[in-house]
PDB file of C-alpha atoms in Angstrom:
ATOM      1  CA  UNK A   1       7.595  -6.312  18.441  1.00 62.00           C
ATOM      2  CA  UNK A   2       6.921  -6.039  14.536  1.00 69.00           C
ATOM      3  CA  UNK A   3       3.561  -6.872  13.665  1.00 90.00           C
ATOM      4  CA  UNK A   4       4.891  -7.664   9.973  1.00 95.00           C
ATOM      5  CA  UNK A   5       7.869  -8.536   9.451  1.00 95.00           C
ATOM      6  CA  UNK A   6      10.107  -8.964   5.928  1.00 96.00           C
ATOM      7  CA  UNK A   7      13.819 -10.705   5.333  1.00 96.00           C
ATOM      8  CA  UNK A   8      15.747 -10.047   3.845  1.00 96.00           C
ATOM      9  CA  UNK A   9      15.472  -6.115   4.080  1.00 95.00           C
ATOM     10  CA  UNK A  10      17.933  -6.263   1.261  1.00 96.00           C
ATOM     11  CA  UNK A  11      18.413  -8.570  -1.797  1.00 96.00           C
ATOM     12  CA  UNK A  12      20.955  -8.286  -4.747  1.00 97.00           C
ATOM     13  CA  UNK A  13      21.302 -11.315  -6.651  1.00 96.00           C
ATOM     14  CA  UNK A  14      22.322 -12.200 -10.209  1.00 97.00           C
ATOM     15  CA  UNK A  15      19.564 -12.633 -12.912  1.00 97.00           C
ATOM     16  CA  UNK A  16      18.490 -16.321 -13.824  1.00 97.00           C
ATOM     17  CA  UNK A  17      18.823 -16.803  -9.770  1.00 97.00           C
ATOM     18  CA  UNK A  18      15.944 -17.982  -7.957  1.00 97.00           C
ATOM     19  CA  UNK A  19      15.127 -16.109  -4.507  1.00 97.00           C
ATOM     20  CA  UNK A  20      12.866 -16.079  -1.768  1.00 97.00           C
ATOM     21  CA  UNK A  21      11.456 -13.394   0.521  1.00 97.00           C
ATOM     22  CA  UNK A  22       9.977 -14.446   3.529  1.00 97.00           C
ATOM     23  CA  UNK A  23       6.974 -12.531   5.431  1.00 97.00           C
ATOM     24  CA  UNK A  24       5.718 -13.091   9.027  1.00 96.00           C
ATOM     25  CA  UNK A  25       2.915 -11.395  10.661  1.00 95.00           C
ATOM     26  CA  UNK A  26       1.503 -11.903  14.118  1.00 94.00           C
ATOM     27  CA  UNK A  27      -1.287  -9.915  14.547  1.00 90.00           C
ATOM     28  CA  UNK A  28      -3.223 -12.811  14.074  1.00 89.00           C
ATOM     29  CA  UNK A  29      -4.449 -11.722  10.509  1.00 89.00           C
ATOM     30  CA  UNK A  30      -6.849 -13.699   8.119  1.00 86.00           C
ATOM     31  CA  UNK A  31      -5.528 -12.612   4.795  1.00 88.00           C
ATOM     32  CA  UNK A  32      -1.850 -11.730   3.955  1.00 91.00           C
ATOM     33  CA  UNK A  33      -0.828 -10.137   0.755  1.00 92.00           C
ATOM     34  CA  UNK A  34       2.731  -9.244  -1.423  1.00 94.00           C
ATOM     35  CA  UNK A  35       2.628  -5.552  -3.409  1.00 94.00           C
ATOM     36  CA  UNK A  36       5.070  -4.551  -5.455  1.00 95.00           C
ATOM     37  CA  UNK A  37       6.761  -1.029  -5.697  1.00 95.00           C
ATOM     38  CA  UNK A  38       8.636  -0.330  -9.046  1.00 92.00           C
ATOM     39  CA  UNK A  39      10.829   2.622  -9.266  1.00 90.00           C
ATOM     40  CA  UNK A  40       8.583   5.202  -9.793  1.00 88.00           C
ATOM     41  CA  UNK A  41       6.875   4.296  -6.380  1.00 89.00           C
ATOM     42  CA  UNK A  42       3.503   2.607  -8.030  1.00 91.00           C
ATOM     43  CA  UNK A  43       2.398  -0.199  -5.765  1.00 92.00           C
ATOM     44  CA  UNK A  44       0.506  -3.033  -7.208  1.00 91.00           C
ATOM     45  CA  UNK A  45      -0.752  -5.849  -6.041  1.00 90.00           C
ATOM     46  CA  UNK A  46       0.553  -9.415  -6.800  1.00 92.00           C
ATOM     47  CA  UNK A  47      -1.336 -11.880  -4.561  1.00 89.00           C
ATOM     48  CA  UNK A  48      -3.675 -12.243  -1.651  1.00 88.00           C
ATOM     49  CA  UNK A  49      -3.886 -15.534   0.342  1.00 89.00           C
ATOM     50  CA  UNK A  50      -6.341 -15.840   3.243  1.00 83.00           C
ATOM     51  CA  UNK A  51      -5.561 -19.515   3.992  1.00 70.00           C
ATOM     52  CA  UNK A  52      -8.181 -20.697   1.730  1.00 70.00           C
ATOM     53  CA  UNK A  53      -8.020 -19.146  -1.148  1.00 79.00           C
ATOM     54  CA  UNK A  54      -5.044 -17.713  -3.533  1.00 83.00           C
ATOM     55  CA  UNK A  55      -6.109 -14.701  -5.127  1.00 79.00           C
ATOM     56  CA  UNK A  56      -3.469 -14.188  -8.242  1.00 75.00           C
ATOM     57  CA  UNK A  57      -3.017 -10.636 -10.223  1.00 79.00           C
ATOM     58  CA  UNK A  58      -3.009 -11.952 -13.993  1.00 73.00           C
ATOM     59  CA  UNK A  59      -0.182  -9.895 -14.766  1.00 85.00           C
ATOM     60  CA  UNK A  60       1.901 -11.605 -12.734  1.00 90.00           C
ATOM     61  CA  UNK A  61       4.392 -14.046 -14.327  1.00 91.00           C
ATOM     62  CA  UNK A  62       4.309 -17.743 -13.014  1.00 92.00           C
ATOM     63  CA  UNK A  63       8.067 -17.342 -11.933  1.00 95.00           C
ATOM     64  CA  UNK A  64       6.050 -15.928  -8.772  1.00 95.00           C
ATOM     65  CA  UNK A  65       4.871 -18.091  -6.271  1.00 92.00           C
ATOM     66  CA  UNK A  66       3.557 -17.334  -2.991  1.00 91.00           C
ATOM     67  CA  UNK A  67       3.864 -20.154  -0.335  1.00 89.00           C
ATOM     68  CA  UNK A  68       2.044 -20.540   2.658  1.00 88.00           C
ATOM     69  CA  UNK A  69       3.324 -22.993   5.268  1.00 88.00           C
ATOM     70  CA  UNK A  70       0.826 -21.519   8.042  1.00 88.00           C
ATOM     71  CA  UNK A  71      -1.622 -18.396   8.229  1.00 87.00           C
ATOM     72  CA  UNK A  72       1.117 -16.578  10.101  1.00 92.00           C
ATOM     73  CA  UNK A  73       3.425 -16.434   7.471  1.00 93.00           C
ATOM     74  CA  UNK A  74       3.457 -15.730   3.298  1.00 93.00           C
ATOM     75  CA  UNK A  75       6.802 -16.463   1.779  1.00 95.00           C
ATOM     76  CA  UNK A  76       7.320 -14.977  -1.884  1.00 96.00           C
ATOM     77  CA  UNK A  77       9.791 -17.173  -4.423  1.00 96.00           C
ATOM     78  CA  UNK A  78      11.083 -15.531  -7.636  1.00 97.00           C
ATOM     79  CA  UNK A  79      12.206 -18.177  -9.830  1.00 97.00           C
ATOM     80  CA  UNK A  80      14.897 -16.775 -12.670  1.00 97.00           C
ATOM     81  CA  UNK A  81      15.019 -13.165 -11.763  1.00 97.00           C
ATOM     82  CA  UNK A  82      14.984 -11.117 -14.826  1.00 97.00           C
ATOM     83  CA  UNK A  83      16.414  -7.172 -14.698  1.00 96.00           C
ATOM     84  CA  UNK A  84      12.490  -5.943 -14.694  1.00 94.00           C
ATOM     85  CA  UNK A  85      11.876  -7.640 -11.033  1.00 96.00           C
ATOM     86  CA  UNK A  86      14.213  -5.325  -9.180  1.00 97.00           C
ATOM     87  CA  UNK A  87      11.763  -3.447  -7.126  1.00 96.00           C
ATOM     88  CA  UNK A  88      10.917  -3.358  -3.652  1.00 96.00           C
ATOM     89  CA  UNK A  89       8.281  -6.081  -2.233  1.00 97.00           C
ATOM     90  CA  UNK A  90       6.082  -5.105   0.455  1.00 96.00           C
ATOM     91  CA  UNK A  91       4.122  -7.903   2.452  1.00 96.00           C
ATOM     92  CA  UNK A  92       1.061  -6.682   3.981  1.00 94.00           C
ATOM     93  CA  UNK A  93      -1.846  -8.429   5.801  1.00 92.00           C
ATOM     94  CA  UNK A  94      -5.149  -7.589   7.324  1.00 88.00           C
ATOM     95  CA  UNK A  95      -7.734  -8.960   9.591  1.00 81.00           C
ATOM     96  CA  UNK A  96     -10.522 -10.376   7.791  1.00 68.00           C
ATOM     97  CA  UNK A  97     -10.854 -12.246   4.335  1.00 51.00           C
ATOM     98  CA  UNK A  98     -11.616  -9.048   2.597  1.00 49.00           C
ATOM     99  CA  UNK A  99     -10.270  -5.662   2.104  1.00 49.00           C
ATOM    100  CA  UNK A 100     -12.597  -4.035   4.881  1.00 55.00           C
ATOM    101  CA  UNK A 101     -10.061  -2.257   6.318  1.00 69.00           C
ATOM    102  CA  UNK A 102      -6.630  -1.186   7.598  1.00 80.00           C
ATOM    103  CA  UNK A 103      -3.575  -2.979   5.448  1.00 88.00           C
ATOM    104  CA  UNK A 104      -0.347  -3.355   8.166  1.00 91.00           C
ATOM    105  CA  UNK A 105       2.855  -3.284   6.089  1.00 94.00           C
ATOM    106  CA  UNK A 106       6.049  -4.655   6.561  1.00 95.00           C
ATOM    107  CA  UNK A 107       9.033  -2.516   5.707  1.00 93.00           C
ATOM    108  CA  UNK A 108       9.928  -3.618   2.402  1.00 95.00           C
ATOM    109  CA  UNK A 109      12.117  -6.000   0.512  1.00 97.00           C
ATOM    110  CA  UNK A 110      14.420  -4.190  -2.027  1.00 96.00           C
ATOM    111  CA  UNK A 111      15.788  -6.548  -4.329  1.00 97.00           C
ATOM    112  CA  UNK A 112      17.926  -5.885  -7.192  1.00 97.00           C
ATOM    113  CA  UNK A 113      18.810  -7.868  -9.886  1.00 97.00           C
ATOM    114  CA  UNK A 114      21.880  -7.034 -11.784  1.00 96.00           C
TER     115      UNK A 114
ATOM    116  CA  UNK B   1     -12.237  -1.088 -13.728  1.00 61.00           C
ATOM    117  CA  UNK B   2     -11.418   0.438 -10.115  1.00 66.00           C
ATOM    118  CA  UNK B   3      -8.511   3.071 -10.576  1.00 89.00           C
ATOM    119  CA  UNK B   4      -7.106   5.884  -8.083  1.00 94.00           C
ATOM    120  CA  UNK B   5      -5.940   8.339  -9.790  1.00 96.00           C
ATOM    121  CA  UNK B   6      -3.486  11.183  -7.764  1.00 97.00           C
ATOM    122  CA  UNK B   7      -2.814  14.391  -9.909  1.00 95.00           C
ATOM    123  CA  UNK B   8      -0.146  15.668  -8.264  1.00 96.00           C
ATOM    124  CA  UNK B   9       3.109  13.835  -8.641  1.00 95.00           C
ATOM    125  CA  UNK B  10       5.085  16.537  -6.540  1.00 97.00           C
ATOM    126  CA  UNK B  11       3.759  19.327  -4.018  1.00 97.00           C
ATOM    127  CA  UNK B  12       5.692  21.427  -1.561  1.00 97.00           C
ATOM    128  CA  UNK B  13       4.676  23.418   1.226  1.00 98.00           C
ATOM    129  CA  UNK B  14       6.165  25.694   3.835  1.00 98.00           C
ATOM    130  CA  UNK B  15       6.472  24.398   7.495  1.00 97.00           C
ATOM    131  CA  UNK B  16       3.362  25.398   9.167  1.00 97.00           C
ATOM    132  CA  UNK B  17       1.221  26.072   6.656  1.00 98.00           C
ATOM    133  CA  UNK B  18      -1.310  24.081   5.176  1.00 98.00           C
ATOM    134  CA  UNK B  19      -1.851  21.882   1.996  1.00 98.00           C
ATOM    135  CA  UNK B  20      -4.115  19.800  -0.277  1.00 98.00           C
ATOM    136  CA  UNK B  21      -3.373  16.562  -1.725  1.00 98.00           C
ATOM    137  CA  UNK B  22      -6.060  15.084  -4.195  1.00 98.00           C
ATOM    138  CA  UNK B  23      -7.562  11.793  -5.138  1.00 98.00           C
ATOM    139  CA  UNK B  24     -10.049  10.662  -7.203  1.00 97.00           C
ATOM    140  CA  UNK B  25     -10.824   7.340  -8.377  1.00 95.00           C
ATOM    141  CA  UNK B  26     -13.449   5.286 -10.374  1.00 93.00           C
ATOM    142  CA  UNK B  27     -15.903   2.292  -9.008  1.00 90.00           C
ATOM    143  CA  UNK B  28     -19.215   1.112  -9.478  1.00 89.00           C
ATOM    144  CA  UNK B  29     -19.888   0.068  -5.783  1.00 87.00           C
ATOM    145  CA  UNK B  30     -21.692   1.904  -3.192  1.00 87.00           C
ATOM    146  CA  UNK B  31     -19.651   0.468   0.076  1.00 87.00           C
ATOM    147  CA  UNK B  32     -16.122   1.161   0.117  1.00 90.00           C
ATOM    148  CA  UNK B  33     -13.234   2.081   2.381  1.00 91.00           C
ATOM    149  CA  UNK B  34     -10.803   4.913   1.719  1.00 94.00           C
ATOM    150  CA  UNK B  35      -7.536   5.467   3.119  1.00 95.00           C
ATOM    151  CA  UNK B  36      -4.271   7.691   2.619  1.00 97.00           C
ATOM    152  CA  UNK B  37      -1.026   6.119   3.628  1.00 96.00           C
ATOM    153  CA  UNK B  38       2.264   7.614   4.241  1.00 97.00           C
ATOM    154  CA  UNK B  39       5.771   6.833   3.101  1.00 95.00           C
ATOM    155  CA  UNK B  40       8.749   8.097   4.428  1.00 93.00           C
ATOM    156  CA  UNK B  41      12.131   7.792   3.134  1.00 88.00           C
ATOM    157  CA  UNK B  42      12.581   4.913   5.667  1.00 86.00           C
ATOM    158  CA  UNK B  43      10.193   3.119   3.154  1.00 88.00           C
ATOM    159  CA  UNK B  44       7.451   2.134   6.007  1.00 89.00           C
ATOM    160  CA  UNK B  45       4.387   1.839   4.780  1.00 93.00           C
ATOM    161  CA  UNK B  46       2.139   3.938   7.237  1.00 93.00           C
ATOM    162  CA  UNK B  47      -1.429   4.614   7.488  1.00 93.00           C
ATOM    163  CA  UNK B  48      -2.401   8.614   7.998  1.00 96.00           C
ATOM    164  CA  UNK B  49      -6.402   8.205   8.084  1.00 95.00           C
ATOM    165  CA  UNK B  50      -9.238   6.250   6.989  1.00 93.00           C
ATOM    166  CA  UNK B  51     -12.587   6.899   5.502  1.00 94.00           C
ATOM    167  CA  UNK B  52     -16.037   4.594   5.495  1.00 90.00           C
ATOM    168  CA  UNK B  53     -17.863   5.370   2.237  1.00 91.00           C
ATOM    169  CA  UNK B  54     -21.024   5.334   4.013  1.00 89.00           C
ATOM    170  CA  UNK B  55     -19.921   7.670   6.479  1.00 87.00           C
ATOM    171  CA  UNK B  56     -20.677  11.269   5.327  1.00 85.00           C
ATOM    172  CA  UNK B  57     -18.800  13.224   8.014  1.00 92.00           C
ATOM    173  CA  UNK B  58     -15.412  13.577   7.161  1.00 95.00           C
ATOM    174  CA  UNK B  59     -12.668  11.714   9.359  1.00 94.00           C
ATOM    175  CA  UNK B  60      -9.843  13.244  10.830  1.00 95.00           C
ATOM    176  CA  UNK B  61      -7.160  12.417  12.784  1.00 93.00           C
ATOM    177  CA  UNK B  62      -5.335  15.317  14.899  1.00 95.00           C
ATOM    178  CA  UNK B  63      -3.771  17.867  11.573  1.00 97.00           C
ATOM    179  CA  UNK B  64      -4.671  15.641   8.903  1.00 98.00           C
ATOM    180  CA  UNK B  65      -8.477  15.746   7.405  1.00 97.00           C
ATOM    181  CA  UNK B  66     -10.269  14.766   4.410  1.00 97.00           C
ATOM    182  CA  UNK B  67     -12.775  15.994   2.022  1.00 97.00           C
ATOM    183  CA  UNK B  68     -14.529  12.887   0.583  1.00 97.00           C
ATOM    184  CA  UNK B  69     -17.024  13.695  -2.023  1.00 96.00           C
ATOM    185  CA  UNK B  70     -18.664  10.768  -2.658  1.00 94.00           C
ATOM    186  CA  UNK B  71     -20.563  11.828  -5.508  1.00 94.00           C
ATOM    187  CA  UNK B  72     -17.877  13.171  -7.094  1.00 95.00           C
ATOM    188  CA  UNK B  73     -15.588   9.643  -6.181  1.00 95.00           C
ATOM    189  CA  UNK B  74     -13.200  12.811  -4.534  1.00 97.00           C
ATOM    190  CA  UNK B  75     -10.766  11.942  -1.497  1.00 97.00           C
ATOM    191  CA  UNK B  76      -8.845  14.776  -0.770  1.00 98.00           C
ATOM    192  CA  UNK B  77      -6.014  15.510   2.148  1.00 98.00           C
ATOM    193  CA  UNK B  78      -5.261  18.050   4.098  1.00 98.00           C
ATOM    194  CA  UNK B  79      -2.392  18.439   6.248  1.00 98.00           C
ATOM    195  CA  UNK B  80      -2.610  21.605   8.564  1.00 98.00           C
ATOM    196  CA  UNK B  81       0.303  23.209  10.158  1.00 97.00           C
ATOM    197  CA  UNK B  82       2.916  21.283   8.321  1.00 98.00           C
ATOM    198  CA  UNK B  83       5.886  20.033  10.086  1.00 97.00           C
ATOM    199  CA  UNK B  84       9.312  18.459   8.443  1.00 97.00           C
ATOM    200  CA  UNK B  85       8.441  15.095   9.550  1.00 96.00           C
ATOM    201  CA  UNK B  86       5.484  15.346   6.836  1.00 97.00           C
ATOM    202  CA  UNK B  87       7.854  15.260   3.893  1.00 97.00           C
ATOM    203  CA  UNK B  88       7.039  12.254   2.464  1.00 97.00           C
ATOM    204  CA  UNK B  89       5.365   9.995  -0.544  1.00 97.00           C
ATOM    205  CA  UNK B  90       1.406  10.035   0.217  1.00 98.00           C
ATOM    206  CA  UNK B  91      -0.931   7.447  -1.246  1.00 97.00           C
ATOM    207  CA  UNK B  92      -4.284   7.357  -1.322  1.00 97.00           C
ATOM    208  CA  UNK B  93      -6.245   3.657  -1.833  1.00 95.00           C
ATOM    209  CA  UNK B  94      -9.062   2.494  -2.237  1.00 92.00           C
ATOM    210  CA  UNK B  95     -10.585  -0.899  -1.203  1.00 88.00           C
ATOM    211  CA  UNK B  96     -14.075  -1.679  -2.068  1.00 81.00           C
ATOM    212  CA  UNK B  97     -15.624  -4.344   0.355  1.00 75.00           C
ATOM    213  CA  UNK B  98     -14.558  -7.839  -0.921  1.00 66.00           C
ATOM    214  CA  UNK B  99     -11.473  -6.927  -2.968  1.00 70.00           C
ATOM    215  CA  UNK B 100      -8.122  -5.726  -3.051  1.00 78.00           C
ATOM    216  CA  UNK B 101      -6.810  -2.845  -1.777  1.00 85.00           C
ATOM    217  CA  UNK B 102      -5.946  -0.286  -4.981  1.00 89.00           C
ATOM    218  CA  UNK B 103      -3.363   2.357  -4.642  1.00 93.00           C
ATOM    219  CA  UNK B 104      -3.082   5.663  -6.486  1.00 95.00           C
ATOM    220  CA  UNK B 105       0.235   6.713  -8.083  1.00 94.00           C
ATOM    221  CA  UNK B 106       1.268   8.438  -5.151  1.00 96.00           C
ATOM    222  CA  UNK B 107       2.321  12.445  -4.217  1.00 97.00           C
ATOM    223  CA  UNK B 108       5.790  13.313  -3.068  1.00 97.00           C
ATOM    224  CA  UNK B 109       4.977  16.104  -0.440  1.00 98.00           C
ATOM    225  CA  UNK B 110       8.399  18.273   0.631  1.00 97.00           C
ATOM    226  CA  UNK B 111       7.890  20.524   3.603  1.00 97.00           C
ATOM    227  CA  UNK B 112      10.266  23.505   3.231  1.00 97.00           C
ATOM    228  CA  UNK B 113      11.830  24.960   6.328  1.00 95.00           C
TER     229      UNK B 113
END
């Protein structure tokens, strides 16, 4: 079984679409998260949510939004995709409210906006 | 600000042999974890070994190791007897207690037949 899991694997959409990415975990984790990996591999964060609390990365444009509908699960939505957001989205989550230890991955959401 | 920095974009090294991949990075706090992750061309995300700042013995985990100089904020990896399945984009993080995980810019490691 996948301890987190991403769909859609793959995305390609038009720009000015809105799209969502939805992220599952069952490990049973606090605090779930959504990186982003541009194309020269740099990961950065974009949000952490632990049920409680929404922890936003400033640079982040409000045409993200995480939603939450249960501690299990973190759905990303990309309102009006521009060129710059093709990338590849990795959900991640860990066991306690903060970073103490281990992140678990999921395998990655390439989208790409043409 | 709490940066990882990775000085090596690429590296190569002959099957079997061994090799060094470096990390430093900057912080202010005394408690902290370290942690290198792997990530093969299958994208996964996975994690190689972990290090407790307030542990000073090194961790290791089968061929890889670390040298973590905490003084000098140093996080070095070494992979011994390097086999194909090692060719892949290492990261090393950092994630101080209460915050976010931080990852360095990453090394592409290609083990040479």
């Amino acid at each position: 079984d996948t301890a987190v899991s991403q769909t859609p694997k793959y995305l390609v959409t038009q720009m000015g679409n809105d799209k969502s990415i939805k992220c599952e975990q069952n490990l049973g984790h606090d605090t779930m998260y959504w990186y982003k990996q541009d194309s020269k591999k740099f990961l950065k964060i974009m949000f952490s949510y632990n049920n409680k609390e929404l922890i936003i990365n400033e640079t982040v444009p409000n045409r993200f939004s995480p939603k939450s509908p249960d501690k299990a699960h973190l759905n990303l939505h990309i309102n009006s995709l521009e060129l710059g957001d093709s990338a590849v989205y990795f959900c991640a989550s860990s066991p306690m409210a903060v970073s103490t230890g281990e992140l678990f991955f999921g395998e990655g959401s390439r989208l790409t906006v043409l | 600000a709490q940066t990882v920095t990775q000085s090596q974009p690429e590296m190569s090294v002959q099957e079997a042999e061994t090799v060094t991949l470096s990390c430093t990075y900057d912080t202010s706090e005394n408690n902290y974890y370290l942690f290198w992750y792997k990530q093969p061309p299958s994208r996964q995300m996975i994690l190689v070994i972990r290090q407790e700042a307030y542990k000073q013995q090194n961790a290791t985990e089968n061929r890889f190791s670390v040298n973590f100089q905490k003084a000098a904020k140093s996080f070095s990896l070494k992979i011994s007897d390097s086999q194909l399945g090692d060719t892949a984009m290492y990261f090393c993080a950092f994630a101080p207690i209460n915050n976010d995980m931080r990852f360095g810019a990453g090394t592409r490691l290609t083990v040479k037949p």
